[in-house]
CSV table of C-alpha atoms and ligand atoms in Angstrom, one decimal:
chain,number,residue,atom,x,y,z
A,1276,MET,CA,-10.5,-114.5,14.3
A,1277,THR,CA,-13.6,-113.1,12.4
A,1278,PHE,CA,-13.5,-110.0,10.1
A,1279,GLN,CA,-14.3,-106.8,12.0
A,1280,TRP,CA,-15.3,-103.6,10.3
A,1281,SER,CA,-14.3,-101.7,13.4
A,1282,SER,CA,-10.7,-102.6,12.9
A,1283,VAL,CA,-10.8,-101.5,9.3
A,1284,LYS,CA,-11.8,-98.2,10.6
A,1285,GLU,CA,-9.0,-98.3,13.1
A,1286,PHE,CA,-6.4,-99.4,10.5
A,1287,VAL,CA,-7.2,-96.9,7.7
A,1288,PRO,CA,-5.9,-93.8,9.8
A,1289,LEU,CA,-2.9,-95.9,10.7
A,1290,LEU,CA,-1.9,-96.4,7.1
A,1291,LEU,CA,-2.4,-92.8,6.0
A,1292,PRO,CA,1.2,-91.7,6.5
A,1293,GLY,CA,2.1,-94.5,4.0
A,1294,ALA,CA,-0.5,-93.4,1.7
A,1295,ILE,CA,0.8,-89.9,1.6
A,1296,VAL,CA,4.3,-91.2,0.7
A,1297,THR,CA,2.6,-93.3,-2.0
A,1298,VAL,CA,0.9,-90.2,-3.4
A,1299,LYS,CA,4.0,-88.1,-3.3
A,1300,LEU,CA,6.2,-90.8,-4.9
A,1301,THR,CA,3.8,-91.4,-7.6
A,1302,SER,CA,2.9,-87.8,-8.5
A,1303,ILE,CA,6.5,-86.7,-8.7
A,1304,SER,CA,7.3,-89.8,-10.7
A,1305,VAL,CA,4.5,-89.3,-13.1
A,1306,LEU,CA,5.5,-85.5,-13.7
A,1307,ALA,CA,9.1,-86.7,-14.2
A,1308,GLY,CA,7.8,-89.5,-16.5
A,1309,ILE,CA,5.8,-87.0,-18.5
A,1310,ILE,CA,9.0,-84.9,-19.1
A,1311,LEU,CA,11.1,-87.9,-19.9
A,1312,GLY,CA,8.4,-89.4,-22.0
A,1313,THR,CA,7.9,-86.2,-24.1
A,1314,ILE,CA,11.6,-86.0,-24.8
A,1315,PHE,CA,12.0,-89.7,-25.7
A,1316,GLY,CA,8.7,-89.8,-27.5
A,1317,ILE,CA,9.9,-87.0,-29.8
A,1318,MET,CA,13.4,-88.6,-30.1
A,1319,ARG,CA,11.7,-91.8,-31.1
A,1320,LEU,CA,9.9,-90.1,-34.0
A,1321,SER,CA,12.9,-88.0,-35.0
A,1322,ARG,CA,14.9,-89.0,-38.1
A,1323,THR,CA,18.3,-88.8,-36.3
A,1324,PRO,CA,20.2,-91.7,-34.6
A,1325,LEU,CA,18.7,-90.5,-31.3
A,1326,ARG,CA,15.6,-92.6,-32.3
A,1327,TYR,CA,17.6,-95.8,-31.7
A,1328,LEU,CA,18.6,-94.6,-28.2
A,1329,ALA,CA,15.0,-93.9,-27.5
A,1330,ALA,CA,13.8,-97.2,-28.8
A,1331,ALA,CA,16.5,-99.0,-26.8
A,1332,TYR,CA,15.3,-97.2,-23.6
A,1333,ILE,CA,11.7,-97.9,-24.3
A,1334,ASP,CA,12.2,-101.5,-25.1
A,1335,PHE,CA,14.4,-102.2,-22.0
A,1336,ILE,CA,12.1,-100.6,-19.7
A,1337,ARG,CA,8.9,-102.3,-21.0
A,1338,GLY,CA,10.7,-105.6,-21.5
A,1339,THR,CA,11.9,-106.0,-17.9
A,1340,PRO,CA,10.0,-106.3,-14.6
A,1341,LEU,CA,9.6,-103.1,-12.6
A,1342,MET,CA,10.9,-104.9,-9.5
A,1343,VAL,CA,14.1,-105.7,-11.3
A,1344,GLN,CA,14.5,-102.1,-12.3
A,1345,ILE,CA,14.0,-101.0,-8.8
A,1346,PHE,CA,16.7,-103.2,-7.5
A,1347,MET,CA,19.0,-102.2,-10.3
A,1348,VAL,CA,18.6,-98.5,-9.5
A,1349,PHE,CA,19.0,-99.0,-5.8
A,1350,TYR,CA,22.1,-101.2,-5.8
A,1351,GLY,CA,23.4,-99.7,-9.0
A,1352,ILE,CA,23.4,-96.1,-7.8
A,1353,ASN,CA,24.7,-97.1,-4.4
A,1354,ALA,CA,27.5,-98.8,-6.1
A,1355,LEU,CA,28.4,-95.7,-8.1
A,1356,ILE,CA,28.2,-93.0,-5.5
A,1357,GLU,CA,30.0,-92.7,-2.3
A,1358,GLY,CA,27.8,-93.0,0.9
A,1359,THR,CA,24.3,-94.5,0.3
A,1360,LEU,CA,21.3,-93.4,-1.6
A,1361,ASP,CA,18.2,-93.3,0.6
A,1362,PRO,CA,15.4,-95.7,-0.6
A,1363,PHE,CA,12.9,-92.8,-1.3
A,1364,PRO,CA,15.0,-91.1,-3.9
A,1365,ALA,CA,16.0,-94.4,-5.4
A,1366,ALA,CA,12.3,-95.2,-5.7
A,1367,LEU,CA,11.6,-91.9,-7.3
A,1368,ILE,CA,14.3,-92.4,-9.9
A,1369,ALA,CA,13.3,-96.0,-10.7
A,1370,LEU,CA,9.5,-95.1,-11.0
A,1371,SER,CA,10.3,-92.0,-13.1
A,1372,ILE,CA,12.5,-93.9,-15.5
A,1373,ASN,CA,9.9,-96.6,-15.7
A,1374,SER,CA,7.1,-94.3,-16.3
A,1375,GLY,CA,9.0,-92.3,-18.8
A,1376,ALA,CA,9.2,-95.3,-21.2
A,1377,TYR,CA,5.5,-95.9,-21.1
A,1378,VAL,CA,4.6,-92.2,-21.4
A,1379,ALA,CA,7.1,-92.0,-24.4
A,1380,GLU,CA,4.9,-94.5,-26.2
A,1381,ILE,CA,1.8,-92.6,-25.3
A,1382,VAL,CA,3.3,-89.3,-26.5
A,1383,ARG,CA,4.5,-90.9,-29.7
A,1384,ALA,CA,1.0,-92.2,-30.5
A,1385,GLY,CA,-0.5,-88.8,-29.6
A,1386,ILE,CA,1.9,-86.9,-31.9
A,1387,GLN,CA,1.1,-89.4,-34.7
A,1388,SER,CA,-2.5,-89.0,-34.2
A,1389,ILE,CA,-2.3,-85.3,-35.2
A,1390,GLU,CA,-3.4,-84.7,-38.8
A,1391,LYS,CA,-0.5,-84.3,-41.2
A,1392,GLY,CA,-2.0,-81.1,-42.4
A,1393,GLN,CA,-1.3,-79.3,-39.1
A,1394,ARG,CA,2.5,-79.9,-39.4
A,1395,GLU,CA,2.3,-78.8,-43.1
A,1396,ALA,CA,0.5,-75.7,-42.3
A,1397,ALA,CA,3.0,-74.7,-39.6
A,1398,LEU,CA,6.0,-75.4,-41.8
A,1399,SER,CA,4.5,-73.7,-44.8
A,1400,LEU,CA,4.3,-70.5,-42.6
A,1401,GLY,CA,8.0,-70.8,-42.1
A,1402,LEU,CA,8.1,-72.1,-38.6
A,1403,SER,CA,11.0,-74.3,-37.6
A,1404,ASN,CA,10.5,-78.0,-36.9
A,1405,SER,CA,10.9,-77.4,-33.1
A,1406,ALA,CA,8.5,-74.4,-33.1
A,1407,THR,CA,6.0,-76.6,-35.0
A,1408,MET,CA,6.4,-79.3,-32.5
A,1409,PHE,CA,6.1,-77.0,-29.5
A,1410,TYR,CA,3.3,-74.6,-30.6
A,1411,VAL,CA,1.2,-76.7,-32.9
A,1412,ILE,CA,1.7,-80.4,-32.4
A,1413,LEU,CA,2.3,-81.0,-28.8
A,1414,PRO,CA,-0.6,-78.9,-27.4
A,1415,GLN,CA,-3.0,-80.8,-29.5
A,1416,ALA,CA,-1.4,-84.1,-28.7
A,1417,PHE,CA,-1.4,-83.6,-25.0
A,1418,LYS,CA,-5.1,-82.8,-25.0
A,1419,ARG,CA,-5.6,-86.1,-26.8
A,1420,ILE,CA,-3.5,-88.2,-24.5
A,1421,ILE,CA,-4.9,-87.1,-21.2
A,1422,PRO,CA,-7.0,-90.3,-20.9
A,1423,PRO,CA,-4.1,-92.8,-21.5
A,1424,LEU,CA,-1.8,-90.5,-19.3
A,1425,GLY,CA,-4.4,-90.8,-16.5
A,1426,ASN,CA,-4.3,-94.7,-17.0
A,1427,GLU,CA,-0.5,-94.5,-16.7
A,1428,PHE,CA,-0.8,-92.5,-13.5
A,1429,ILE,CA,-3.2,-95.1,-12.0
A,1430,ALA,CA,-0.9,-98.0,-13.2
A,1431,LEU,CA,2.1,-96.4,-11.7
A,1432,LEU,CA,0.2,-95.7,-8.4
A,1433,LYS,CA,-0.6,-99.4,-8.1
A,1434,ASP,CA,3.0,-100.5,-9.2
A,1435,SER,CA,4.6,-98.2,-6.7
A,1436,SER,CA,3.6,-100.7,-4.1
A,1437,LEU,CA,6.7,-102.7,-5.4
A,1438,VAL,CA,9.2,-100.1,-3.9
A,1439,SER,CA,8.3,-101.6,-0.6
A,1440,VAL,CA,11.1,-104.1,-1.4
A,1441,ILE,CA,13.8,-101.4,-0.9
A,1442,SER,CA,12.1,-100.4,2.3
A,1443,VAL,CA,10.3,-97.1,1.2
A,1444,ASN,CA,7.8,-96.5,3.8
A,1445,GLU,CA,4.9,-96.2,1.4
A,1446,LEU,CA,1.4,-97.6,1.8
A,1447,THR,CA,2.3,-101.2,1.1
A,1448,ARG,CA,5.1,-101.4,3.6
A,1449,TYR,CA,3.1,-99.6,6.1
A,1450,ALA,CA,0.4,-102.3,5.7
A,1451,ASP,CA,3.0,-105.0,5.8
A,1452,THR,CA,4.6,-103.8,9.1
A,1453,THR,CA,1.1,-103.0,10.6
A,1454,ALA,CA,-0.1,-106.5,9.7
A,1455,GLY,CA,3.0,-108.0,11.3
A,1456,ARG,CA,2.5,-106.1,14.5
A,1457,THR,CA,-1.3,-106.6,15.0
A,1458,PHE,CA,-1.7,-110.1,13.4
A,1459,ARG,CA,-5.0,-108.7,11.8
A,1460,PHE,CA,-3.6,-109.6,8.3
A,1461,PHE,CA,-6.9,-109.5,6.4
A,1462,GLU,CA,-8.3,-106.4,7.9
A,1463,VAL,CA,-5.0,-104.4,7.4
A,1464,TRP,CA,-4.6,-105.5,3.7
A,1465,PHE,CA,-8.3,-104.8,3.2
A,1466,SER,CA,-7.8,-101.3,4.6
A,1467,ALA,CA,-4.9,-100.8,2.3
A,1468,ALA,CA,-6.9,-101.9,-0.7
A,1469,ILE,CA,-9.6,-99.4,0.2
A,1470,ILE,CA,-7.1,-96.6,0.3
A,1471,TYR,CA,-5.6,-97.7,-3.1
A,1472,LEU,CA,-9.1,-97.8,-4.5
A,1473,ILE,CA,-10.0,-94.3,-3.2
A,1474,LEU,CA,-6.8,-93.0,-4.7
A,1475,THR,CA,-7.3,-94.5,-8.1
A,1476,VAL,CA,-10.9,-93.6,-8.3
A,1477,THR,CA,-10.0,-90.1,-7.4
A,1478,ILE,CA,-7.4,-89.9,-10.2
A,1479,SER,CA,-9.8,-91.1,-12.7
A,1480,ARG,CA,-12.4,-88.5,-11.8
A,1481,ILE,CA,-9.9,-85.8,-11.9
A,1482,VAL,CA,-8.8,-87.0,-15.4
A,1483,ILE,CA,-12.4,-87.0,-16.6
A,1484,LEU,CA,-12.9,-83.4,-15.2
A,1485,LEU,CA,-9.6,-82.2,-16.9
A,1486,GLU,CA,-10.7,-83.6,-20.2
A,1487,LYS,CA,-14.0,-81.8,-19.9
A,1488,CYS,CA,-12.4,-78.5,-19.0
A,1489,LEU,CA,-10.0,-78.8,-22.0
A,1490,LYS,CA,-12.7,-79.6,-24.4
A,1491,VAL,CA,-14.6,-76.3,-24.1
A,1492,ASP,CA,-12.6,-74.6,-27.0
A,1493,GLU,CA,-12.7,-77.4,-29.5
B,279,MET,CA,10.9,-60.5,-63.4
B,280,ALA,CA,10.8,-64.3,-62.6
B,281,ILE,CA,10.0,-65.0,-58.9
B,282,ILE,CA,9.9,-68.8,-59.2
B,283,GLU,CA,11.9,-70.7,-61.7
B,284,VAL,CA,11.4,-74.6,-62.0
B,285,GLN,CA,14.0,-76.6,-63.9
B,286,ASP,CA,13.4,-80.2,-64.8
B,287,LEU,CA,11.6,-81.0,-61.6
B,288,HIS,CA,11.1,-84.7,-60.9
B,289,LYS,CA,9.2,-86.4,-57.9
B,290,LYS,CA,9.0,-90.0,-57.2
B,291,PHE,CA,7.2,-91.7,-54.3
B,292,LYS,CA,9.1,-95.0,-54.3
B,293,ASN,CA,8.4,-96.5,-57.6
B,294,LEU,CA,5.6,-94.0,-58.5
B,295,HIS,CA,6.9,-91.4,-60.8
B,296,VAL,CA,4.6,-88.5,-60.2
B,297,LEU,CA,6.4,-85.4,-61.7
B,298,LYS,CA,8.2,-86.2,-64.9
B,299,GLY,CA,10.4,-83.2,-65.6
B,300,ILE,CA,8.6,-79.9,-65.0
B,301,THR,CA,10.2,-76.6,-66.3
B,302,THR,CA,8.3,-73.4,-65.9
B,303,THR,CA,8.7,-69.8,-64.7
B,304,ILE,CA,6.3,-67.8,-62.6
B,305,GLU,CA,6.6,-64.0,-63.0
B,306,GLN,CA,6.2,-61.5,-60.3
B,307,GLY,CA,2.6,-60.4,-60.1
B,308,GLU,CA,1.4,-63.2,-62.2
B,309,VAL,CA,-1.7,-65.3,-61.4
B,310,VAL,CA,-1.2,-68.9,-62.7
B,311,VAL,CA,-4.0,-71.4,-62.6
B,312,ILE,CA,-3.1,-75.1,-62.7
B,313,ILE,CA,-5.8,-77.5,-64.0
B,314,GLY,CA,-5.7,-81.2,-64.8
B,315,PRO,CA,-7.1,-84.5,-64.0
B,316,SER,CA,-7.1,-86.1,-60.5
B,317,GLY,CA,-3.8,-87.7,-59.8
B,318,SER,CA,-2.0,-85.8,-62.5
B,319,GLY,CA,0.4,-84.3,-59.8
B,320,LYS,CA,-1.0,-80.8,-59.4
B,321,SER,CA,-0.8,-80.9,-55.5
B,322,THR,CA,2.6,-82.6,-55.6
B,323,PHE,CA,3.9,-79.8,-57.8
B,324,LEU,CA,2.6,-77.2,-55.6
B,325,ARG,CA,4.0,-78.9,-52.5
B,326,CYS,CA,7.5,-79.2,-54.2
B,327,LEU,CA,7.5,-75.5,-54.7
B,328,ASN,CA,7.7,-74.9,-50.9
B,329,PHE,CA,9.5,-78.2,-50.3
B,330,LEU,CA,6.6,-79.8,-48.3
B,331,GLU,CA,7.6,-82.6,-50.6
B,332,LEU,CA,11.3,-83.0,-51.3
B,333,PRO,CA,11.9,-83.0,-55.1
B,334,THR,CA,13.7,-86.1,-56.3
B,335,SER,CA,15.7,-84.1,-58.8
B,336,GLY,CA,15.6,-80.7,-60.5
B,337,GLU,CA,16.0,-77.2,-59.4
B,338,ILE,CA,13.7,-74.6,-58.0
B,339,ARG,CA,14.8,-71.0,-57.6
B,340,PHE,CA,13.0,-68.4,-55.6
B,341,ALA,CA,13.9,-64.7,-56.5
B,342,GLY,CA,16.9,-66.1,-58.1
B,343,ASP,CA,18.2,-68.2,-55.2
B,344,LEU,CA,18.3,-71.9,-55.4
B,345,ILE,CA,16.0,-73.5,-52.7
B,346,THR,CA,17.9,-76.0,-50.5
B,347,PRO,CA,17.0,-77.7,-47.3
B,348,ASP,CA,19.3,-75.0,-45.7
B,349,ASN,CA,17.4,-71.9,-46.8
B,350,LEU,CA,14.1,-73.5,-47.0
B,351,GLN,CA,12.7,-72.0,-43.9
B,352,VAL,CA,13.4,-68.5,-45.1
B,353,VAL,CA,11.9,-69.2,-48.5
B,354,ARG,CA,8.9,-70.6,-46.9
B,355,ARG,CA,8.2,-67.3,-45.2
B,356,GLU,CA,8.0,-65.7,-48.6
B,357,MET,CA,5.5,-68.4,-49.9
B,358,GLY,CA,2.1,-68.5,-48.2
B,359,MET,CA,0.1,-71.7,-48.6
B,360,VAL,CA,-3.6,-72.4,-48.6
B,361,PHE,CA,-4.9,-75.9,-48.3
B,362,GLN,CA,-8.0,-77.6,-49.4
B,363,SER,CA,-8.7,-78.7,-45.8
B,364,PHE,CA,-7.8,-75.2,-44.3
B,365,ASN,CA,-5.6,-76.7,-41.6
B,366,LEU,CA,-6.2,-74.0,-39.1
B,367,PHE,CA,-4.8,-74.7,-35.6
B,368,PRO,CA,-7.9,-76.0,-33.7
B,369,HIS,CA,-6.4,-75.3,-30.2
B,370,MET,CA,-5.8,-71.5,-30.9
B,371,LYS,CA,-8.3,-68.7,-31.3
B,372,VAL,CA,-8.5,-67.2,-34.8
B,373,ILE,CA,-6.3,-64.2,-33.7
B,374,ASP,CA,-3.6,-66.5,-32.4
B,375,ASN,CA,-3.8,-68.6,-35.5
B,376,ILE,CA,-2.8,-65.4,-37.5
B,377,THR,CA,-0.2,-64.0,-35.1
B,378,LEU,CA,1.7,-67.3,-34.3
B,379,ALA,CA,4.0,-67.2,-37.4
B,380,PRO,CA,4.7,-63.5,-37.5
B,381,ARG,CA,5.7,-63.6,-33.9
B,382,LEU,CA,7.8,-66.7,-34.1
B,383,ALA,CA,9.3,-66.6,-37.6
B,384,ARG,CA,9.4,-62.9,-38.2
B,385,LYS,CA,10.0,-61.9,-34.7
B,386,MET,CA,7.2,-59.3,-34.9
B,387,GLU,CA,6.2,-57.6,-31.7
B,388,PRO,CA,2.9,-59.1,-30.3
B,389,GLU,CA,1.1,-55.7,-30.5
B,390,GLU,CA,2.2,-55.2,-34.2
B,391,ALA,CA,1.2,-58.8,-35.0
B,392,LYS,CA,-2.1,-58.3,-33.4
B,393,SER,CA,-2.9,-55.0,-35.1
B,394,GLN,CA,-1.9,-56.6,-38.5
B,395,ALA,CA,-4.1,-59.6,-37.8
B,396,TYR,CA,-7.1,-57.4,-37.2
B,397,GLU,CA,-6.4,-55.5,-40.5
B,398,LEU,CA,-6.1,-58.9,-42.3
B,399,LEU,CA,-9.3,-60.1,-40.8
B,400,THR,CA,-11.0,-57.0,-41.9
B,401,GLN,CA,-9.6,-57.6,-45.4
B,402,VAL,CA,-11.2,-61.1,-45.6
B,403,GLY,CA,-14.5,-59.8,-43.9
B,404,LEU,CA,-14.1,-61.4,-40.6
B,405,SER,CA,-13.2,-58.7,-38.2
B,406,GLU,CA,-15.6,-59.8,-35.6
B,407,LYS,CA,-14.3,-63.3,-35.5
B,408,ALA,CA,-10.9,-62.7,-33.9
B,409,ASP,CA,-11.7,-64.4,-30.6
B,410,VAL,CA,-13.5,-67.5,-31.6
B,411,TYR,CA,-12.0,-70.9,-32.1
B,412,PRO,CA,-11.8,-72.2,-35.7
B,413,ASN,CA,-14.5,-75.0,-35.2
B,414,GLN,CA,-17.0,-72.2,-34.5
B,415,LEU,CA,-16.6,-70.9,-38.1
B,416,SER,CA,-18.2,-72.1,-41.3
B,417,GLY,CA,-15.9,-73.6,-43.9
B,418,GLY,CA,-15.8,-70.5,-46.0
B,419,GLN,CA,-15.0,-68.5,-42.9
B,420,GLN,CA,-12.2,-70.9,-41.9
B,421,GLN,CA,-10.7,-70.8,-45.3
B,422,ARG,CA,-10.7,-67.0,-45.2
B,423,VAL,CA,-8.9,-67.1,-41.9
B,424,ALA,CA,-6.4,-69.5,-43.4
B,425,ILE,CA,-5.7,-67.0,-46.2
B,426,ALA,CA,-5.4,-64.2,-43.6
B,427,ARG,CA,-2.9,-66.4,-41.6
B,428,ALA,CA,-0.8,-66.9,-44.7
B,429,LEU,CA,-0.8,-63.3,-45.6
B,430,ALA,CA,0.3,-62.4,-42.1
B,431,MET,CA,3.8,-63.5,-43.1
B,432,ARG,CA,3.6,-60.8,-45.9
B,433,PRO,CA,4.6,-63.4,-48.5
B,434,GLN,CA,5.7,-62.5,-52.0
B,435,VAL,CA,3.8,-65.5,-53.5
B,436,MET,CA,0.6,-67.4,-52.5
B,437,LEU,CA,0.1,-71.0,-53.3
B,438,PHE,CA,-3.5,-72.4,-53.3
B,439,ASP,CA,-4.3,-76.1,-53.4
B,440,GLU,CA,-8.0,-76.4,-54.4
B,441,PRO,CA,-9.0,-73.8,-51.8
B,442,THR,CA,-12.7,-74.2,-52.5
B,443,SER,CA,-13.0,-78.0,-53.1
B,444,ALA,CA,-14.0,-78.8,-49.5
B,445,LEU,CA,-16.6,-76.0,-49.4
B,446,ASP,CA,-20.4,-76.1,-49.7
B,447,PRO,CA,-21.4,-74.4,-52.9
B,448,GLU,CA,-22.8,-71.3,-51.2
B,449,MET,CA,-19.4,-70.6,-49.6
B,450,ILE,CA,-17.3,-70.9,-52.6
B,451,GLY,CA,-17.9,-67.3,-53.8
B,452,GLU,CA,-16.7,-65.6,-50.6
B,453,VAL,CA,-13.3,-67.3,-50.7
B,454,LEU,CA,-13.0,-66.7,-54.4
B,455,ASP,CA,-13.8,-63.0,-53.9
B,456,VAL,CA,-10.9,-62.8,-51.4
B,457,MET,CA,-8.6,-64.4,-53.9
B,458,LYS,CA,-9.7,-62.0,-56.6
B,459,SER,CA,-9.0,-59.0,-54.6
B,460,LEU,CA,-5.6,-60.4,-53.7
B,461,ALA,CA,-4.9,-60.8,-57.4
B,462,ALA,CA,-6.1,-57.3,-58.0
B,463,ASP,CA,-3.7,-56.1,-55.5
B,464,GLY,CA,-0.9,-57.6,-57.5
B,465,MET,CA,-0.1,-60.7,-55.5
B,466,THR,CA,1.7,-63.4,-57.2
B,467,MET,CA,-0.5,-66.5,-57.0
B,468,VAL,CA,-0.2,-70.2,-58.2
B,469,VAL,CA,-3.7,-71.7,-57.9
B,470,VAL,CA,-4.7,-75.3,-58.4
B,471,THR,CA,-8.5,-75.3,-58.8
B,472,HIS,CA,-11.5,-76.6,-60.6
B,473,GLU,CA,-13.1,-73.1,-60.7
B,474,MET,CA,-12.9,-72.5,-64.4
B,475,GLY,CA,-14.8,-69.3,-64.0
B,476,PHE,CA,-12.0,-68.0,-61.6
B,477,ALA,CA,-9.4,-69.2,-64.1
B,478,ARG,CA,-11.0,-67.3,-66.9
B,479,GLU,CA,-11.7,-64.1,-65.0
B,480,VAL,CA,-8.6,-63.7,-62.9
B,481,SER,CA,-5.6,-65.6,-64.2
B,482,ASP,CA,-3.0,-64.5,-66.6
B,483,ARG,CA,-2.1,-68.0,-67.5
B,484,VAL,CA,-3.7,-71.4,-67.3
B,485,VAL,CA,-1.5,-74.5,-67.2
B,486,PHE,CA,-2.9,-77.9,-68.1
B,487,MET,CA,-1.1,-80.6,-66.2
B,488,ASP,CA,-1.5,-84.4,-67.1
B,489,ASP,CA,0.5,-87.4,-66.0
B,490,GLY,CA,3.2,-85.4,-64.3
B,491,LEU,CA,3.9,-83.0,-67.1
B,492,LEU,CA,2.8,-79.5,-68.1
B,493,VAL,CA,1.1,-80.4,-71.3
B,494,GLU,CA,-0.1,-77.0,-72.4
B,495,GLU,CA,-0.3,-73.5,-71.2
B,496,ASN,CA,-1.7,-70.3,-72.5
B,497,MET,CA,-3.8,-67.2,-71.6
B,498,PRO,CA,-7.2,-68.4,-70.3
B,499,ASP,CA,-9.3,-67.4,-73.3
B,500,GLN,CA,-6.9,-69.1,-75.7
B,501,LEU,CA,-6.6,-72.3,-73.7
B,502,PHE,CA,-10.3,-72.6,-73.1
B,503,SER,CA,-11.5,-71.6,-76.5
B,504,ASN,CA,-8.7,-73.1,-78.6
B,505,PRO,CA,-6.8,-76.0,-76.8
B,506,GLN,CA,-4.1,-77.5,-79.0
B,507,HIS,CA,-3.2,-80.7,-77.3
B,508,PRO,CA,-5.7,-83.6,-77.6
B,509,ARG,CA,-5.4,-84.4,-73.9
B,510,THR,CA,-6.3,-80.8,-73.1
B,511,GLN,CA,-9.2,-80.9,-75.4
B,512,SER,CA,-10.5,-84.1,-73.9
B,513,PHE,CA,-10.1,-82.7,-70.4
B,514,LEU,CA,-11.8,-79.5,-71.1
B,515,SER,CA,-14.7,-81.2,-72.9
B,516,LYS,CA,-15.4,-83.0,-69.6
B,517,VAL,CA,-15.1,-80.0,-67.2
B,518,LEU,CA,-16.4,-77.1,-69.2
C,2283,ATP,N1,2.9,-88.8,-50.1
C,2283,ATP,C1,2.6,-89.6,-51.2
C,2283,ATP,N2,3.0,-90.9,-51.2
C,2283,ATP,C2,2.8,-91.7,-52.1
C,2283,ATP,N3,2.1,-91.3,-53.3
C,2283,ATP,C3,1.6,-90.1,-53.3
C,2283,ATP,C4,1.9,-89.2,-52.3
C,2283,ATP,N4,1.2,-87.9,-52.5
C,2283,ATP,C5,0.7,-88.1,-53.8
C,2283,ATP,N5,0.9,-89.4,-54.2
C,2283,ATP,C6,0.5,-89.9,-55.5
C,2283,ATP,O1,0.9,-89.0,-56.6
C,2283,ATP,C7,0.0,-88.9,-57.6
C,2283,ATP,C8,-0.2,-87.5,-57.8
C,2283,ATP,O2,-0.9,-87.0,-56.6
C,2283,ATP,P1,-1.4,-85.4,-56.5
C,2283,ATP,O3,-2.0,-85.2,-55.1
C,2283,ATP,O4,-0.3,-84.5,-56.7
C,2283,ATP,O5,-2.5,-85.3,-57.7
C,2283,ATP,P2,-3.5,-84.2,-58.0
C,2283,ATP,O6,-3.3,-83.8,-59.4
C,2283,ATP,O7,-3.3,-83.1,-57.0
C,2283,ATP,O8,-4.9,-84.9,-57.8
C,2283,ATP,P3,-6.3,-84.3,-57.2
C,2283,ATP,O9,-6.9,-83.5,-58.3
C,2283,ATP,O10,-7.0,-85.6,-56.9
C,2283,ATP,O11,-6.0,-83.5,-56.0
C,2283,ATP,C9,-1.2,-89.7,-57.1
C,2283,ATP,O12,-1.1,-91.0,-57.8
C,2283,ATP,C10,-1.0,-89.9,-55.7
C,2283,ATP,O13,-1.6,-91.2,-55.2
C,2284,MG,MG1,-4.5,-82.3,-55.3
């Protein structure tokens, strides 16, 4: 069987519903990851015992394979609750928790990159620690960490293909079933690759635009 | 009346003993200039006054009350600080730099905070710069905004740590002028500076600091023309 461009054109539309699930899954997980990551990134830098909790979370997630985390969440939650948890929410939870750990490290580095004088100026004006963090440090840190956050988004989008193992009907699983049905393995997987590539390139373009927009004032 | 009382203040950074027992009093309305060689602990002393550095031992009283980590935030509102490197918030317009603390820490209404900010900007000669970002200002302008920002909290004391050291020579005057008019209005000020002209002209008292101690203090004329301590003499001979 020879490679046929025409069948790539045929398969890309077939895979689109899966691509939409992938985009949804990744976008929501990245947003949740940013929230989790901000909380744990700040905890990691705090002088309270909470920083050990944050360190444990970050080390555990970064030190274990995502696939193992996905299975743990899927089977773990299903064992805890009555009834069954659908694959999609399980995947969302697993990816969010995973992303949160990586974002926490990005946020920590971002906060640490802000000049000491900013915090001192805010404190010297009588602002509380939390007001200083919220109004002075974080807005500057976030501006600075947009590029690594974009990279995290892209990495997560690619890694989200792993949730196909718990039967979430995202792009990779769509490709898998389509390939099995049509026996045009290479064309199907090539089509899936094209879609992933378009998505990741789009994200990196958006990140560059965002960076430019936010630079105007500084 | 004493506004700041410092009793046997020590500060160590790990093994480095930087402040070695400082006792002094700052009177209400007084302008005190601190001079001394680099590394003598001038900045550390100033930063201990508002607890940006935690003293290792000793007591600091503000308006009679002992400063502790618990009332620290309240006391900081009464002590404005101006830094060598300005430290304006780069992500906020000038006006927002000035209104942030009054709104958050004094619970001032946004409108009131704003009109106060315009008044302060006028006072420092920058009324037309309210809506620009700090990076669009010269160093001298940034430092004047930083002074306005500190004044917006209506502090009882202003601390200055080498406010003109990072400035090009032609901009030093505009910042010193703002400080002079503050002093003339009766503001209590503690100023670390190398500007001996300012010390001579404006201050009530000059303190010479060396190796973590207040070595000598006197009225500016006295200290500059007739220093008693050999270390003061040797320092002044180099800078005057
Ligand atoms: N956060 C810190 N950690 C460790 N050492 C410090 C710290 N801050 C200051 N020091 C040290 O304390 C000593 C006094 O520093 P300080 O900044 O108070 O001196 P200074 O009189 O303000 O000097 P300069 O005129 O250069 O500003 C110096 O030896 C300095 O290296
Ligand atoms: Mg200094």
